[in-house]
PDB file of C-alpha atoms in Angstrom:
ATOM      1  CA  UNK K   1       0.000   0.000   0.000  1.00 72.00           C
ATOM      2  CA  UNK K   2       1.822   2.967  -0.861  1.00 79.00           C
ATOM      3  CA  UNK K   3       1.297   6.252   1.347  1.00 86.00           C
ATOM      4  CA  UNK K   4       0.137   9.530   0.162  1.00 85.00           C
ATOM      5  CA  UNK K   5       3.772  11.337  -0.150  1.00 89.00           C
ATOM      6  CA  UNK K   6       4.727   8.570  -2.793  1.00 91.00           C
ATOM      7  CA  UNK K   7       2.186  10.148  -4.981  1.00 94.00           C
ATOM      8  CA  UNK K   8       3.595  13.567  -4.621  1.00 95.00           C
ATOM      9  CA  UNK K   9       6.912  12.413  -5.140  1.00 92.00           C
ATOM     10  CA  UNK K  10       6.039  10.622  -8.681  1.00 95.00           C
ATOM     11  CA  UNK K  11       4.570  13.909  -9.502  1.00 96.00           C
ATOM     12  CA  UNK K  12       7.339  15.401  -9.000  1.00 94.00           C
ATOM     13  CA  UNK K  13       9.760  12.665 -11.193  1.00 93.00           C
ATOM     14  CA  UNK K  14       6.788  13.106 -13.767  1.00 94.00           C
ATOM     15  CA  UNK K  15       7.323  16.778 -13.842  1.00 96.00           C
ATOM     16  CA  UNK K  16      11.572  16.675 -14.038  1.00 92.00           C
ATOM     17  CA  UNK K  17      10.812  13.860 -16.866  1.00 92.00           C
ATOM     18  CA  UNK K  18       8.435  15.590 -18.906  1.00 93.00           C
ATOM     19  CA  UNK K  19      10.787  18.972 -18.747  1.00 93.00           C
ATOM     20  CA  UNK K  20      14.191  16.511 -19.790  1.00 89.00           C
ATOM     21  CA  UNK K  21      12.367  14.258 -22.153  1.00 87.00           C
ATOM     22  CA  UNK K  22      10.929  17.455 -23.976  1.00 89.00           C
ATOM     23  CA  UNK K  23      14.113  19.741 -24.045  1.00 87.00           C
ATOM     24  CA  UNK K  24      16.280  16.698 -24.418  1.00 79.00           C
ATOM     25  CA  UNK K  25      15.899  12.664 -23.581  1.00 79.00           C
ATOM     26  CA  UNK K  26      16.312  10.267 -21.430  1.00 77.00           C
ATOM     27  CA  UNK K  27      13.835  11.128 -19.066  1.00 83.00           C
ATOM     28  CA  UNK K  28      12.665   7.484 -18.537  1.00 83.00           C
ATOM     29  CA  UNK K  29      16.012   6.963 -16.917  1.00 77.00           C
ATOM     30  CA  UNK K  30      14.327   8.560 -14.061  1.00 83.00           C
ATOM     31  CA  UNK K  31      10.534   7.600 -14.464  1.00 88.00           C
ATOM     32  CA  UNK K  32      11.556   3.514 -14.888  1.00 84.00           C
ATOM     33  CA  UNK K  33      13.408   3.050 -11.325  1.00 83.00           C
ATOM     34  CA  UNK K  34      10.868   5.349  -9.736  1.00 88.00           C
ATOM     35  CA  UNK K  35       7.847   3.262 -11.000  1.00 90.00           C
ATOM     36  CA  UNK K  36       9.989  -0.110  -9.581  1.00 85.00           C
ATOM     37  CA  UNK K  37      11.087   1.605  -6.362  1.00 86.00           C
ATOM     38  CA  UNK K  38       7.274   1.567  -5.735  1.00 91.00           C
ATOM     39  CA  UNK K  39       6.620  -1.919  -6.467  1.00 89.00           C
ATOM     40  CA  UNK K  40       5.845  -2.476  -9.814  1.00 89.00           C
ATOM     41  CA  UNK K  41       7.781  -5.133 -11.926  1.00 83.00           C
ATOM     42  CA  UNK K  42      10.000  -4.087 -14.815  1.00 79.00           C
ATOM     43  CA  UNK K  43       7.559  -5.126 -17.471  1.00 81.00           C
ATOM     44  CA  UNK K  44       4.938  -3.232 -15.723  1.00 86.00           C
ATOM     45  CA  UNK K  45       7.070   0.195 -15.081  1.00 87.00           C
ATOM     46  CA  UNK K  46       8.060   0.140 -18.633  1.00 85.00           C
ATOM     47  CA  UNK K  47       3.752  -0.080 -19.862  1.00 90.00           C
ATOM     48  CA  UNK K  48       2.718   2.462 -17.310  1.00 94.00           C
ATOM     49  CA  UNK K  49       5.510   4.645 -17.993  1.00 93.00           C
ATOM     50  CA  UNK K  50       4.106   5.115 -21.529  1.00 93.00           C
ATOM     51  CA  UNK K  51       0.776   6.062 -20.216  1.00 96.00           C
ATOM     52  CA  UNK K  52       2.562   9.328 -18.645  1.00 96.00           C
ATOM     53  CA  UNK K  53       5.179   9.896 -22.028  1.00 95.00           C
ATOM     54  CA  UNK K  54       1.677   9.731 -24.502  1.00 97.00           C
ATOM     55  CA  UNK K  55       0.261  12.411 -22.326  1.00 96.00           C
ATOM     56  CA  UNK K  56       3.655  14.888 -21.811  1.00 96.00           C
ATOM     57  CA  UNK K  57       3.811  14.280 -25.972  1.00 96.00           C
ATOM     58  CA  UNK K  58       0.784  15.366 -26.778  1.00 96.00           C
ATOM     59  CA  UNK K  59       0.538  18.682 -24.062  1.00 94.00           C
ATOM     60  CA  UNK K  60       4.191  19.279 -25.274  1.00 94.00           C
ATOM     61  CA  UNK K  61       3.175  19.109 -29.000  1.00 95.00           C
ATOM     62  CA  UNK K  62       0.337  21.398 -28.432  1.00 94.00           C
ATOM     63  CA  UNK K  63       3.010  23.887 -26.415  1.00 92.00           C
ATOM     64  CA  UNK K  64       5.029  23.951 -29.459  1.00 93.00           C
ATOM     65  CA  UNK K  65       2.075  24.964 -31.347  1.00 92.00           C
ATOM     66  CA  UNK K  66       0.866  27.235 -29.293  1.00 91.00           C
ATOM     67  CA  UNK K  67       4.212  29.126 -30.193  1.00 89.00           C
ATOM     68  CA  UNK K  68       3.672  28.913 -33.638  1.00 92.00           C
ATOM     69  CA  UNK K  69       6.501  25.740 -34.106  1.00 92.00           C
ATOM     70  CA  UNK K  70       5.113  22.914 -35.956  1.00 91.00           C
ATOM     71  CA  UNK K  71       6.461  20.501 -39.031  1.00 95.00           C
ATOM     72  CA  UNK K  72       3.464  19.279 -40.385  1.00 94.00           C
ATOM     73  CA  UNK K  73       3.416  16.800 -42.436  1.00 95.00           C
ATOM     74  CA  UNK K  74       6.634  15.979 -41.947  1.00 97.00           C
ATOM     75  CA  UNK K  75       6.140  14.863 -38.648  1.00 96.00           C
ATOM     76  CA  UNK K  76       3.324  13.206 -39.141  1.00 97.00           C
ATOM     77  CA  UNK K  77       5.293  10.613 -41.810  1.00 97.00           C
ATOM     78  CA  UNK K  78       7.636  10.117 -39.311  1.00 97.00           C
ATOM     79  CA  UNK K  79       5.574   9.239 -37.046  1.00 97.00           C
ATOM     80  CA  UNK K  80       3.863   6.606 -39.458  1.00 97.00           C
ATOM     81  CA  UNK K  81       6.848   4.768 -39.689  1.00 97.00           C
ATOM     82  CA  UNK K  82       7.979   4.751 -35.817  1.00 97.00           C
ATOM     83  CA  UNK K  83       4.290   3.726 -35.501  1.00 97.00           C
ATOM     84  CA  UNK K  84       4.810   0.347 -37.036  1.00 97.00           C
ATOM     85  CA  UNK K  85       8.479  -0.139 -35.594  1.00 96.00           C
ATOM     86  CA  UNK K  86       7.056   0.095 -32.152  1.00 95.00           C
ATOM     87  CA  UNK K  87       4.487  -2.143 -32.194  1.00 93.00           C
ATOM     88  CA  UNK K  88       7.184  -4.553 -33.569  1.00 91.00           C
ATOM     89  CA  UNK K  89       9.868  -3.458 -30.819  1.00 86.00           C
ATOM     90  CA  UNK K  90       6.820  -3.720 -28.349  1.00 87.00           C
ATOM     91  CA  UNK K  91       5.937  -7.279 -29.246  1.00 83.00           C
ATOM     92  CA  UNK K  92       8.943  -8.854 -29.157  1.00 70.00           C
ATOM     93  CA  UNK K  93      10.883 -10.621 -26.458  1.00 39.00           C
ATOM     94  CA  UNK K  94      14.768  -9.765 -26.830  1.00 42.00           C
ATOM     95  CA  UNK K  95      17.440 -11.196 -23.853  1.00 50.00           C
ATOM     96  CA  UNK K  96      19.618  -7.856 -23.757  1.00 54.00           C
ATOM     97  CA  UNK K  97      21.913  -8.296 -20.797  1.00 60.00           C
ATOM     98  CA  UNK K  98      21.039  -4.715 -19.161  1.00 56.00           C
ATOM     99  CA  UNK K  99      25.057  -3.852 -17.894  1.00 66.00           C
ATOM    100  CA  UNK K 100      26.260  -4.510 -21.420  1.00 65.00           C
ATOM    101  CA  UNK K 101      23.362  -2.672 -23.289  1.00 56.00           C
ATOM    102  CA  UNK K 102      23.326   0.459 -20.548  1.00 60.00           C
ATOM    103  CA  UNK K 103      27.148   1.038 -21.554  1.00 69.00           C
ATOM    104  CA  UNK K 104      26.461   0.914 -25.102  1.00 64.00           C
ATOM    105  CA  UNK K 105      23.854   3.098 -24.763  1.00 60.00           C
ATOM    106  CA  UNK K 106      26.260   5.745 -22.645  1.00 68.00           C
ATOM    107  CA  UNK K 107      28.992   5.467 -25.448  1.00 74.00           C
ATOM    108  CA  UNK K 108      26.394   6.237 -27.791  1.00 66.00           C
ATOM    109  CA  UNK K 109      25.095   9.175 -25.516  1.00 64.00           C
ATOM    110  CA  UNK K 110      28.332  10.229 -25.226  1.00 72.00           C
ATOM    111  CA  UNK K 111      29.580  10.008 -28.536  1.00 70.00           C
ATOM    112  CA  UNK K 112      26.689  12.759 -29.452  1.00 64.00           C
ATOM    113  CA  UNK K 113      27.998  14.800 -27.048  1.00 66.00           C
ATOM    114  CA  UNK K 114      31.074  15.149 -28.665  1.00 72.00           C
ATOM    115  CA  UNK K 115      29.656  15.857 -31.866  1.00 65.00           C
ATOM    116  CA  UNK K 116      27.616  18.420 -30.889  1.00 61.00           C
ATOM    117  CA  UNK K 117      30.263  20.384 -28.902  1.00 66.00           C
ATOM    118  CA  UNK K 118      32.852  19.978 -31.610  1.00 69.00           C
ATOM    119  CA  UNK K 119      31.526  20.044 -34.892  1.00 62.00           C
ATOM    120  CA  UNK K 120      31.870  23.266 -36.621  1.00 59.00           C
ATOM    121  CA  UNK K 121      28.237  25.473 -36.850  1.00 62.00           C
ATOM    122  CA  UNK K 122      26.534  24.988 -40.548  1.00 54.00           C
ATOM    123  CA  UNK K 123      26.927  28.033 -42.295  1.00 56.00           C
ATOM    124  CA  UNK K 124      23.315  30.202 -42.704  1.00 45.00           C
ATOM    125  CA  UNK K 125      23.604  28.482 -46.544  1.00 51.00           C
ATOM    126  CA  UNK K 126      23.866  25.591 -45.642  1.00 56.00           C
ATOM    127  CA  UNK K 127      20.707  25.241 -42.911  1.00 63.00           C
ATOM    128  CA  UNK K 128      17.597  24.931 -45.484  1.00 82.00           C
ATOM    129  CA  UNK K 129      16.019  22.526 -44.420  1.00 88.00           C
ATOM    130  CA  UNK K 130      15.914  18.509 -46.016  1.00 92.00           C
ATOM    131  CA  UNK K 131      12.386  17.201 -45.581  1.00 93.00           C
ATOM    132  CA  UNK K 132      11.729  16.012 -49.177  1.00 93.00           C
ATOM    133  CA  UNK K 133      12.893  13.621 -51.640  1.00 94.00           C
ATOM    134  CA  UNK K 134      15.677  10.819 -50.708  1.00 95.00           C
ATOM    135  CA  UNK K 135      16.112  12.454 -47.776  1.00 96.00           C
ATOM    136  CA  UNK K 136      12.395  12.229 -46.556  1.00 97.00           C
ATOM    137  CA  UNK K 137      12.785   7.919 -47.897  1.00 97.00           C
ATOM    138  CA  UNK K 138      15.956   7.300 -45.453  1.00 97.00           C
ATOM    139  CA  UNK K 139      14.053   9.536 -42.738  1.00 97.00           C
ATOM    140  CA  UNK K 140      11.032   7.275 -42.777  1.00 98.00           C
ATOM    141  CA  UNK K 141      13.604   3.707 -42.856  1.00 97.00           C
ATOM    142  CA  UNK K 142      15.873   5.439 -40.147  1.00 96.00           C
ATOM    143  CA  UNK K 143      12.642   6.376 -37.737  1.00 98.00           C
ATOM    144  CA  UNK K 144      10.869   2.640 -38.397  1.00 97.00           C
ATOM    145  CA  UNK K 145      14.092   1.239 -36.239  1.00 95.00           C
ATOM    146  CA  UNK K 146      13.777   3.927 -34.223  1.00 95.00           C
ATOM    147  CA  UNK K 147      10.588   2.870 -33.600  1.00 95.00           C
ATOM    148  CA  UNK K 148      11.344  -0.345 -32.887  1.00 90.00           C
ATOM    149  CA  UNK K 149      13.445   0.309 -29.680  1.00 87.00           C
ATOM    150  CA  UNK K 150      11.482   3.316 -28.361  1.00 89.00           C
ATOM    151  CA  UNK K 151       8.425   0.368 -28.641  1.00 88.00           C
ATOM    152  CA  UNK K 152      10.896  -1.703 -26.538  1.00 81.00           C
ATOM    153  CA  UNK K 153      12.416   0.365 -24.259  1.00 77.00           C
ATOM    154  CA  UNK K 154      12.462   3.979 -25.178  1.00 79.00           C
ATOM    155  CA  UNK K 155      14.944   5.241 -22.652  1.00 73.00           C
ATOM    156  CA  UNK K 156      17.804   7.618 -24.318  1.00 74.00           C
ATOM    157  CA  UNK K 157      16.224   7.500 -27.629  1.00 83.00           C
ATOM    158  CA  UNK K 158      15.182  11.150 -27.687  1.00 85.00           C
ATOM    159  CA  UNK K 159      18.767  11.689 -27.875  1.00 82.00           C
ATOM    160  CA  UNK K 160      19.267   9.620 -31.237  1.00 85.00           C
ATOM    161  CA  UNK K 161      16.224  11.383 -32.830  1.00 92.00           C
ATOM    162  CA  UNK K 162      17.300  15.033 -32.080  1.00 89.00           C
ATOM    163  CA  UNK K 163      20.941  14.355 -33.602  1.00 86.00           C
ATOM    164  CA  UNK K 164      19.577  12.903 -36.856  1.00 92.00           C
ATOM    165  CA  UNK K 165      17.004  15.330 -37.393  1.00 94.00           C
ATOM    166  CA  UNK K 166      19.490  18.139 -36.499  1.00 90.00           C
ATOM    167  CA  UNK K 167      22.485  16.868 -38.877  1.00 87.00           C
ATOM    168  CA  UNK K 168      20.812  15.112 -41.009  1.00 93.00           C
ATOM    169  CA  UNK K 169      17.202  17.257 -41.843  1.00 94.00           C
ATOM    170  CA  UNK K 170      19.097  20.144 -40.970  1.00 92.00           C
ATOM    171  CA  UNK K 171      15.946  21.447 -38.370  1.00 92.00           C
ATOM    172  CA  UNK K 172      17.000  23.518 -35.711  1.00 90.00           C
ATOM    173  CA  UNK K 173      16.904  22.407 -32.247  1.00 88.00           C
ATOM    174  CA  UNK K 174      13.425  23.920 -31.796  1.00 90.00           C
ATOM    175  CA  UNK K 175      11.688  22.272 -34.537  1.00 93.00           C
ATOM    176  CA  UNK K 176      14.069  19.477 -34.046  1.00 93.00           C
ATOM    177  CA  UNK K 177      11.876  19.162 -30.296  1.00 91.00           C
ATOM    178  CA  UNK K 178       8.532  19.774 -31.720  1.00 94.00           C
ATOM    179  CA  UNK K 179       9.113  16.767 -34.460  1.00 96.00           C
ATOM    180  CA  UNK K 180      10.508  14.694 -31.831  1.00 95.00           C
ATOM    181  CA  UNK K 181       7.470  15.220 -29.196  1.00 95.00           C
ATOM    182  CA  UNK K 182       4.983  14.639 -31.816  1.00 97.00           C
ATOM    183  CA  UNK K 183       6.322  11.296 -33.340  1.00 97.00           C
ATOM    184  CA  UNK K 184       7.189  10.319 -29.983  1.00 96.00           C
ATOM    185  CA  UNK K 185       2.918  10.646 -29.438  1.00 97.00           C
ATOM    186  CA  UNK K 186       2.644   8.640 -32.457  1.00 97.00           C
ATOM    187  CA  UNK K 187       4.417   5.852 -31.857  1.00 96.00           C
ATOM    188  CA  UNK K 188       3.921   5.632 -28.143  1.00 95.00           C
ATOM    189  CA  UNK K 189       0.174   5.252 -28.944  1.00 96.00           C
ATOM    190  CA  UNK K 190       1.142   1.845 -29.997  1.00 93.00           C
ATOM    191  CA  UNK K 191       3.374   0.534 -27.903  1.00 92.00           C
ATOM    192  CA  UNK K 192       1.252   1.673 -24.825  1.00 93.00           C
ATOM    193  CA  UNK K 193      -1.871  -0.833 -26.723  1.00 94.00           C
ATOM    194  CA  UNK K 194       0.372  -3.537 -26.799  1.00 92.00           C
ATOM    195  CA  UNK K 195       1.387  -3.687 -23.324  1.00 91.00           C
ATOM    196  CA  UNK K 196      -2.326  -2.894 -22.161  1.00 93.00           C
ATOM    197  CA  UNK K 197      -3.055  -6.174 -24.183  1.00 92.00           C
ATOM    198  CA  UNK K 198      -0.625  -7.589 -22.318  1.00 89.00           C
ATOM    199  CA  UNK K 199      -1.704  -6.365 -18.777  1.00 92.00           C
ATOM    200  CA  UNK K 200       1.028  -4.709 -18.357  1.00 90.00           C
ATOM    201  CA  UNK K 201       0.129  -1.571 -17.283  1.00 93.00           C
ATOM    202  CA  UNK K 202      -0.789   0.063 -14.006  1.00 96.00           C
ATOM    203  CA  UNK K 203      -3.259   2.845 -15.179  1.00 97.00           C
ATOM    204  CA  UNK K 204      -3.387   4.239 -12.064  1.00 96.00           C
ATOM    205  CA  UNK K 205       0.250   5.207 -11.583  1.00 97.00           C
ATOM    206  CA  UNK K 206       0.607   6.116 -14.875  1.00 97.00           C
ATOM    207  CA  UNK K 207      -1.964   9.120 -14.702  1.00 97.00           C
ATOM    208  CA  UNK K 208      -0.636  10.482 -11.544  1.00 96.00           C
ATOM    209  CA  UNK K 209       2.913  10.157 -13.208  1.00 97.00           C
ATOM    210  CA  UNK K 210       1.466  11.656 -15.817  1.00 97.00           C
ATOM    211  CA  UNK K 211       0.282  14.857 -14.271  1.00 97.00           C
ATOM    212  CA  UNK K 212       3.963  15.151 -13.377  1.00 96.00           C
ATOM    213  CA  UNK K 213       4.820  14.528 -17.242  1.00 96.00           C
ATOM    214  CA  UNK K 214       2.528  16.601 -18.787  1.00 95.00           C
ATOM    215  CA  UNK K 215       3.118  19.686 -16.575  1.00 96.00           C
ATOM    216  CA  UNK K 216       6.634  19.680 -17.219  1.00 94.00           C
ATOM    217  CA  UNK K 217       6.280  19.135 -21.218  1.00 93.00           C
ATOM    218  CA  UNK K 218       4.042  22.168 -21.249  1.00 94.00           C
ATOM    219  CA  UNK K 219       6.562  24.116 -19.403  1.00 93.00           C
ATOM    220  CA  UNK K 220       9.504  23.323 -21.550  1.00 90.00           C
ATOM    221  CA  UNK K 221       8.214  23.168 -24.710  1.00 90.00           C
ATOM    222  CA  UNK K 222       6.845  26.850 -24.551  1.00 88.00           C
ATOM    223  CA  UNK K 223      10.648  27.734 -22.574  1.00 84.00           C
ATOM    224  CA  UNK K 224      12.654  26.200 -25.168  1.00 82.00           C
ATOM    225  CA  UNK K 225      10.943  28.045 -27.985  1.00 82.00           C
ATOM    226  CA  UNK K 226      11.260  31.510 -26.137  1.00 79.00           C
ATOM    227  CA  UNK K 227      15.123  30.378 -25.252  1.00 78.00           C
ATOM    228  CA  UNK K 228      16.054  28.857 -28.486  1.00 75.00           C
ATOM    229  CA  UNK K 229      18.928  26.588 -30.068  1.00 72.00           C
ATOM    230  CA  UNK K 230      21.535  27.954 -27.228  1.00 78.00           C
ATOM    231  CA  UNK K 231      19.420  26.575 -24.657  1.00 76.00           C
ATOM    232  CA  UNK K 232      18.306  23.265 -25.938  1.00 76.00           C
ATOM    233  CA  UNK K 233      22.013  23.161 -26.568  1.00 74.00           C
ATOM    234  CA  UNK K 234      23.861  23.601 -23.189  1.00 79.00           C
ATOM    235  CA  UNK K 235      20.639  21.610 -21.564  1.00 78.00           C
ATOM    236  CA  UNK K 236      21.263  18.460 -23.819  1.00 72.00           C
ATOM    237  CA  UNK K 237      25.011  18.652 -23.608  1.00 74.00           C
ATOM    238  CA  UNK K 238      24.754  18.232 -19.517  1.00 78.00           C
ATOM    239  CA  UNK K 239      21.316  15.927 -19.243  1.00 74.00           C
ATOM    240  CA  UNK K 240      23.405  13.596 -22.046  1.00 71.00           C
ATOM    241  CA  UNK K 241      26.794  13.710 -19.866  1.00 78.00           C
ATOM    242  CA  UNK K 242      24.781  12.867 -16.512  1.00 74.00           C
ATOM    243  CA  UNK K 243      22.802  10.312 -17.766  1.00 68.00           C
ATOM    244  CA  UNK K 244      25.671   8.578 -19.693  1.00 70.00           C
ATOM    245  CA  UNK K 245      27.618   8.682 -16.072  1.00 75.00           C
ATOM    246  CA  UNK K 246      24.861   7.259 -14.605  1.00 68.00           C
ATOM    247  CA  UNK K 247      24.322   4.627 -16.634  1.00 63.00           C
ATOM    248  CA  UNK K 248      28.076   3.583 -17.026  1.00 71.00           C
ATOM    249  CA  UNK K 249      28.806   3.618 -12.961  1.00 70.00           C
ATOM    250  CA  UNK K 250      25.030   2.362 -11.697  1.00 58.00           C
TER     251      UNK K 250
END
């Protein structure tokens, strides 16, 4: 039976992981061993996490409207294809050994770091933006495997998406976050029915961790867009190095 501060406390994760996972990523990183440290098994922590991430997606989408930032329809084909990756990555059964696959993951994490504090700023020129054409075709293969592992596990992956979309679509890192939030609302949508079929979900942590969520993706999605690229920046750079220490040393 848990007690009444536990509630206010998983607000409170749900509001730091809706601000991280809409600025940034990772987010679940925090949300996941919350949702355990209360009782509920892995399997059922990762489905009711997803209740809360559908919700902070969709309030932070609307924020980013609300401020004028949207990539219609491009986001909406991307979100097609992580649609049917995730209910793939959601239905399967993979044996991932967690301490190998969490210091992958922080290499990866890290690796992005780098790249994004070294590599030398696009000229003006060179920023228009690729949404069309070829690059549209390898956007929609690149986002189905994306889809696949945010419909198994989803932690981190926000990082991944903002880095292609960035240096690959050449978006900014504001429209870069309002494409990310809204294919992330896609997708989830489908992973979050296949671990409901599943029973897999406990619906009523996931709304309380989803006030938490939402209220946090509302705040930083209308922040980021009055702060800009510098912002998102510098917050990535140190959410990326602290979650790649913690999951290297924990």
């Amino acid at each position: 039976m848990l007690e009444w501060y536990h509630y206010l406390l998983l607000i409170a994760v749900g509001f730091a992981v809706g601000f991280i996972n809409t600025v940034a990523g990772g987010g679940s990183l925090l949300s996941l061993p919350a949702l355990i440290f209360l009782g509920l098994p892995a399997a059922v922590a990762n489905g009711t996490n997803r209740v809360a991430i559908v919700i902070q997606t969709a309030l932070a989408t609307a924020g980013f409207k609300s401020k004028g930032v949207s990539t219609y329809p491009f986001n909406l084909r991307l979100g097609i294809a992580a649609f049917l990756g995730s209910i793939v990555g959601a239905t399967i059964a993979v044996d991932i050994d967690g301490e190998t696959f969490n210091r992958i993951l922080a290499i990866v994490m890290l690796a992005v770091v780098l790249i994004i504090i070294f590599k030398p700023k696009m000229r003006l020129e060179d920023m228009q933006e690729r949404m069309t054409g070829k690059y549209l075709w390898v956007s929609l293969v690149v986002f189905f495997l994306f889809g696949i592992y945010g419909g198994f596990i989803n932690a981190g992956l926000g990082f991944l998406m903002m880095f292609f979309m960035h240096y690959y679509n050449r978006m900014n890192l504001v429209r870069v976050n309002a494409t990310k939030v809204a294919v992330v609302f896609i997708y989830m949508l489908s992973a979050l029915a296949v671990f409901a079929f599943y029973d897999k979900v406990n619906w009523k942590l996931g709304f309380i961790l989803a006030i938490g969520n939402g209220s946090g993706a509302w705040v930083a999605s209308r922040f980021s867009v009055k702060k800009g690229d510098g912002f998102i920046k510098t917050f990535l750079v140190v959410v990326v190095i602290l979650m790649a220490i913690k999951l290297w040393f924990f």
